[in-house]
Amino acid sequence: MTATVPVRTPTRAADRQELSTRLLGSAARTSYDPTVDVDWDAPVPDALYGLSPEWSSLYGTPLWEGLTEQQRVTLTIHEYCSISGVGIWFECLLMQLVLKDVYGDDPSQPHVQWALTEIADECRHSVMFARTAQTFGAPSYQPPSSILRLGKAFAARGSGPAAYAAILVAEEILDIFQRDLMRDERVQPLTRRTSQIHVVEEARHMRFARDEVARRAPRLTWLGRRQHRTVVASVAAIVADNLVQPQVYASVGLDPQEAKAVARSNEAYRAKLRDASSGLVAFLREVGLIGGPSELLWKRAGLL
Ligand SMILES: [Fe+2]
Ligand SMILES: [Fe+2]
């Protein structure tokens, strides 16, 4: 099947070089160096959560009700470190995808310079998240080795609209999450500062990724579209399920596997993830990257 199926694209792609030039200008005006723009020596207050309690994967469950206030603080700190630790994993993958995408292009072109700027942002973010876990005294949470292997294969083979859509999945879910945290006075200053830095810089990444998806998705063949839909849905399911690693629950004496099962069926948490991905889902639907059998994967992941 080689015929291209026309897809309505209300999100029209902007001119790639013009957009890249604008993004480069914005990055020149507002970028951060977390090694000096975060106060790493500030004390970690005892009474503040690691993330907004409503964002805890156990919020509203009997397990949550059974925790003391201090345990809730500890759990939410570990959950933030897990989500940002999984963020490091994903950033390491997306840096490879972006670099591969512009490899061999003329570096005098703004889109190449933008791609390199985005990768530089992600390098700083990953160091920032690594130091956040260290400062909170949490381990370096990562997905299990089976998922690490899958990610490596995706970084090697992923390309085209699915690659940029996969990047968007992680960036947009984290964006909504971190916008909540940076405004929440019940949350640790370190969480709020790292969230704010990430939100500002990621807004540019999301703009670029949306544009790449909107430009490329309409060119897919029928078969290509089906394949890209499956890839994006699988990435979304894996990212959503892996944000909070089971070992975080051990930090408050809960059984990791038992608590993970409770989190997976926690409707309050699922609703948070669903809300956070609603803008992304609407966009991917508009460009034809959600639809057909792939819907089932999105539903099973609790994101639809
Ligand atoms: Fe990032
Ligand atoms: Fe990013």
Coordinates of C-alpha atoms and ligand atoms in Angstrom, one line a residue:
M1 CA 0.0 0.0 0.0
T2 CA 1.7 3.2 -1.1
A3 CA -1.2 5.6 -1.6
T4 CA -1.2 8.5 0.8
V5 CA -4.4 8.9 2.7
P6 CA -5.3 12.6 3.0
V7 CA -5.6 13.6 6.6
R8 CA -7.1 16.9 7.8
T9 CA -4.3 18.9 9.5
P10 CA -5.8 21.8 11.3
T11 CA -2.5 22.3 13.0
R12 CA -0.6 23.7 10.1
A13 CA 3.1 23.4 10.2
A14 CA 5.0 26.7 10.3
D15 CA 8.0 27.3 8.1
R16 CA 10.7 25.1 9.7
Q17 CA 13.6 27.6 9.4
E18 CA 11.6 30.6 10.5
L19 CA 10.3 28.7 13.6
S20 CA 13.8 27.5 14.4
T21 CA 15.2 31.0 14.2
R22 CA 12.4 32.2 16.6
L23 CA 13.1 29.4 19.0
L24 CA 16.9 30.1 18.9
G25 CA 16.1 33.8 19.8
S26 CA 13.9 32.7 22.7
A27 CA 16.6 30.3 24.0
A28 CA 19.2 33.1 23.8
R29 CA 16.9 35.3 25.9
T30 CA 15.7 32.7 28.5
S31 CA 17.8 29.7 29.3
Y32 CA 19.1 28.3 32.6
D33 CA 22.2 26.7 33.9
P34 CA 20.8 24.6 36.7
T35 CA 24.3 24.0 38.2
V36 CA 24.2 27.7 39.3
D37 CA 20.5 28.7 38.9
V38 CA 19.3 26.1 41.5
D39 CA 20.2 26.6 45.1
W40 CA 21.6 23.1 45.8
D41 CA 22.7 23.9 49.3
A42 CA 19.3 25.1 50.6
P43 CA 17.9 23.0 53.4
V44 CA 15.2 20.4 52.5
P45 CA 12.1 21.3 54.7
D46 CA 10.7 18.4 56.7
A47 CA 7.0 19.2 56.1
L48 CA 6.8 19.9 52.4
Y49 CA 5.8 17.3 49.8
G50 CA 8.0 16.1 46.9
L51 CA 5.1 16.6 44.6
S52 CA 1.5 17.8 45.0
P53 CA -0.2 15.0 47.0
E54 CA -3.0 14.8 44.4
W55 CA -0.2 13.7 42.0
S56 CA 0.9 10.8 44.2
S57 CA 0.2 7.5 42.6
L58 CA -1.4 6.3 45.8
Y59 CA -3.5 9.4 46.6
G60 CA -7.0 8.6 47.8
T61 CA -6.3 4.8 48.2
P62 CA -6.4 3.0 51.6
L63 CA -2.6 2.7 51.4
W64 CA -2.4 6.5 51.3
E65 CA -4.8 6.9 54.1
G66 CA -2.7 4.5 56.2
L67 CA 0.4 6.6 55.8
T68 CA 1.5 9.1 58.4
E69 CA 2.1 12.7 57.2
Q70 CA 5.8 12.2 57.4
Q71 CA 5.6 9.1 55.3
R72 CA 3.5 11.0 52.7
V73 CA 6.2 13.6 52.5
T74 CA 8.8 10.8 52.0
L75 CA 6.8 8.9 49.4
T76 CA 6.1 12.0 47.3
I77 CA 9.8 13.0 47.4
H78 CA 10.7 9.5 46.0
E79 CA 7.9 9.7 43.5
Y80 CA 9.2 13.1 42.2
C81 CA 12.7 11.6 42.0
S82 CA 11.3 8.5 40.1
I83 CA 9.4 10.6 37.6
S84 CA 12.4 12.9 37.0
G85 CA 14.7 9.9 36.9
V86 CA 12.6 8.3 34.3
G87 CA 12.7 11.7 32.6
I88 CA 16.5 11.3 32.4
W89 CA 16.0 8.0 30.7
F90 CA 13.7 9.5 28.2
E91 CA 15.8 12.6 27.6
C92 CA 18.8 10.3 26.8
L93 CA 16.6 8.6 24.1
L94 CA 15.2 11.7 22.6
M95 CA 18.6 13.4 22.3
Q96 CA 19.6 10.4 20.1
L97 CA 16.4 10.7 18.0
V98 CA 16.9 14.4 17.5
L99 CA 20.6 14.1 16.7
K100 CA 19.9 11.3 14.2
D101 CA 17.2 13.3 12.6
V102 CA 19.5 16.3 11.7
Y103 CA 22.6 14.2 11.1
G104 CA 24.2 15.2 7.8
D105 CA 22.0 18.4 7.4
D106 CA 23.8 21.7 6.7
P107 CA 24.7 23.1 10.2
S108 CA 24.2 26.7 8.9
Q109 CA 20.5 25.9 8.7
P110 CA 18.5 27.2 11.8
H111 CA 16.8 23.8 12.3
V112 CA 20.1 22.1 12.9
Q113 CA 21.3 24.8 15.3
W114 CA 17.9 24.6 17.0
A115 CA 18.2 20.8 17.3
L116 CA 21.7 21.1 18.9
T117 CA 20.3 23.7 21.3
E118 CA 17.5 21.4 22.3
I119 CA 20.0 18.6 22.9
A120 CA 22.1 20.9 25.0
D121 CA 19.0 21.8 27.1
E122 CA 18.3 18.1 27.6
C123 CA 21.9 17.5 28.8
R124 CA 21.5 20.2 31.4
H125 CA 18.0 18.8 32.4
S126 CA 19.3 15.3 32.9
V127 CA 22.2 16.6 35.2
M128 CA 19.6 18.7 37.0
F129 CA 17.3 15.7 37.7
A130 CA 20.2 13.5 38.7
R131 CA 21.4 16.1 41.3
T132 CA 17.8 16.6 42.5
A133 CA 17.6 12.9 43.5
Q134 CA 21.1 13.2 45.1
T135 CA 20.0 16.3 47.1
F136 CA 16.8 14.6 48.3
G137 CA 18.8 11.5 49.2
A138 CA 16.9 9.3 46.9
P139 CA 18.3 6.6 44.6
S140 CA 18.7 7.1 40.9
Y141 CA 15.4 5.5 39.8
Q142 CA 15.3 4.1 36.3
P143 CA 13.0 1.8 34.3
P144 CA 13.8 -1.9 34.6
S145 CA 16.4 -3.5 32.3
S146 CA 13.7 -4.9 29.9
I147 CA 12.4 -1.3 29.3
L148 CA 16.0 0.0 29.0
R149 CA 16.6 -2.5 26.2
L150 CA 13.4 -1.6 24.4
G151 CA 14.3 2.1 24.7
K152 CA 17.7 1.5 23.2
A153 CA 16.1 -0.3 20.2
F154 CA 13.6 2.5 19.7
A155 CA 16.4 5.1 19.8
A156 CA 18.3 3.1 17.1
R157 CA 15.3 2.6 14.8
G158 CA 12.7 5.3 15.7
S159 CA 12.3 8.0 13.1
G160 CA 9.8 10.3 11.4
P161 CA 6.5 11.5 12.9
A162 CA 6.4 8.7 15.5
A163 CA 9.8 9.8 16.9
Y164 CA 8.7 13.4 17.4
A165 CA 5.3 12.3 18.7
A166 CA 7.0 10.0 21.2
I167 CA 9.1 12.9 22.3
L168 CA 5.9 14.9 22.7
V169 CA 4.2 12.2 24.8
A170 CA 6.8 12.5 27.6
E171 CA 7.2 16.2 27.3
E172 CA 3.5 17.1 27.4
I173 CA 2.6 14.9 30.3
L174 CA 5.5 16.2 32.3
D175 CA 4.7 19.7 31.3
I176 CA 1.2 19.6 32.9
F177 CA 2.5 17.8 35.9
Q178 CA 5.3 20.3 36.5
R179 CA 3.1 23.3 35.9
D180 CA 1.0 22.1 38.9
L181 CA 4.1 21.5 41.1
M182 CA 5.8 24.8 40.4
R183 CA 2.8 26.7 41.7
D184 CA 2.1 24.5 44.7
E185 CA 3.2 26.1 48.0
R186 CA 2.9 22.7 49.8
V187 CA 5.7 21.4 47.6
Q188 CA 9.5 21.4 48.2
P189 CA 11.3 24.5 46.8
L190 CA 13.7 22.2 44.9
T191 CA 10.8 20.5 43.1
R192 CA 9.3 23.8 42.3
R193 CA 12.5 25.4 41.0
T194 CA 13.5 22.4 38.8
S195 CA 9.9 22.1 37.5
Q196 CA 9.9 25.8 36.6
I197 CA 13.2 25.6 34.7
H198 CA 12.0 22.5 32.9
V199 CA 8.6 24.0 32.0
V200 CA 10.2 27.2 30.5
E201 CA 12.7 25.3 28.3
E202 CA 10.4 22.4 27.3
A203 CA 7.8 24.8 25.9
R204 CA 10.2 25.5 23.0
H205 CA 10.9 21.8 22.5
M206 CA 7.1 21.0 22.4
R207 CA 6.5 23.7 19.9
F208 CA 9.2 22.3 17.6
A209 CA 8.1 18.7 18.1
R210 CA 4.4 19.5 17.3
D211 CA 5.5 21.2 14.2
E212 CA 7.6 18.3 13.0
V213 CA 4.7 16.0 13.6
A214 CA 2.2 18.2 11.9
R215 CA 4.5 18.5 8.8
R216 CA 5.4 14.9 8.5
A217 CA 2.3 12.9 9.6
P218 CA 0.2 13.9 6.5
R219 CA 2.9 12.4 4.3
L220 CA 2.5 8.9 5.8
T221 CA 1.1 6.1 3.7
W222 CA -1.8 4.2 5.0
L223 CA 0.5 1.4 6.3
G224 CA 3.0 3.9 7.6
R225 CA 0.3 5.7 9.6
R226 CA -0.8 2.4 11.1
Q227 CA 2.8 1.6 12.2
H228 CA 3.4 5.0 13.5
R229 CA 0.2 5.0 15.5
T230 CA 1.2 1.7 17.1
V231 CA 4.6 3.0 18.0
V232 CA 3.3 6.2 19.6
A233 CA 0.6 4.3 21.6
S234 CA 3.2 1.8 22.8
V235 CA 5.6 4.6 23.9
A236 CA 2.7 6.4 25.7
A237 CA 1.7 3.2 27.5
I238 CA 5.3 2.5 28.6
V239 CA 6.0 6.0 29.7
A240 CA 2.8 6.3 31.7
D241 CA 3.4 2.9 33.4
N242 CA 7.0 3.6 34.2
L243 CA 6.9 7.1 35.7
V244 CA 6.6 5.8 39.2
Q245 CA 9.0 2.9 39.7
P246 CA 7.8 0.2 42.2
Q247 CA 10.8 0.6 44.5
V248 CA 9.6 4.1 45.6
Y249 CA 7.0 2.4 47.8
A250 CA 9.8 0.6 49.8
S251 CA 10.8 4.1 51.0
V252 CA 7.8 4.1 53.3
G253 CA 7.8 0.4 54.1
L254 CA 5.2 -0.7 51.5
D255 CA 5.6 -3.8 49.4
P256 CA 6.7 -2.5 46.0
Q257 CA 4.7 -4.9 43.9
E258 CA 1.6 -4.7 46.0
A259 CA 1.6 -0.9 46.1
K260 CA 2.3 -0.7 42.3
A261 CA -0.8 -2.8 41.7
V262 CA -2.8 -0.4 43.8
A263 CA -1.4 2.6 41.9
R264 CA -2.2 1.0 38.6
S265 CA -5.8 0.7 39.5
N266 CA -6.0 4.0 41.3
E267 CA -8.7 5.9 39.5
A268 CA -7.6 9.3 41.0
Y269 CA -4.1 8.8 39.6
R270 CA -5.3 7.6 36.2
A271 CA -7.6 10.6 35.9
K272 CA -4.5 12.9 36.6
L273 CA -2.6 11.2 33.8
R274 CA -5.6 11.3 31.5
D275 CA -6.1 15.0 32.1
A276 CA -2.4 15.7 31.6
S277 CA -2.4 14.0 28.2
S278 CA -5.8 15.4 26.9
G279 CA -4.2 18.2 24.9
L280 CA -1.7 15.8 23.4
V281 CA -4.3 13.2 22.6
A282 CA -6.5 15.9 20.8
F283 CA -3.4 17.0 18.8
L284 CA -2.4 13.5 17.8
R285 CA -5.9 12.7 16.8
E286 CA -6.0 15.8 14.6
V287 CA -2.9 14.8 12.7
G288 CA -4.1 11.2 12.4
L289 CA -1.6 9.6 14.8
I290 CA -4.3 8.3 17.1
G291 CA -7.1 6.2 15.6
G292 CA -8.0 2.6 14.5
P293 CA -6.7 -0.3 16.6
S294 CA -4.1 1.8 18.4
E295 CA -6.9 3.4 20.4
L296 CA -7.1 0.2 22.4
L297 CA -3.5 0.6 23.5
W298 CA -4.2 4.2 24.6
K299 CA -7.3 3.0 26.5
R300 CA -5.4 0.2 28.2
A301 CA -2.7 2.7 29.3
G302 CA -5.5 4.7 30.9
L303 CA -4.7 7.7 28.8
L304 CA -8.0 7.8 26.9
Ligands
FE1 FE 14.0 18.1 29.4
FE2 FE 12.6 18.4 25.8

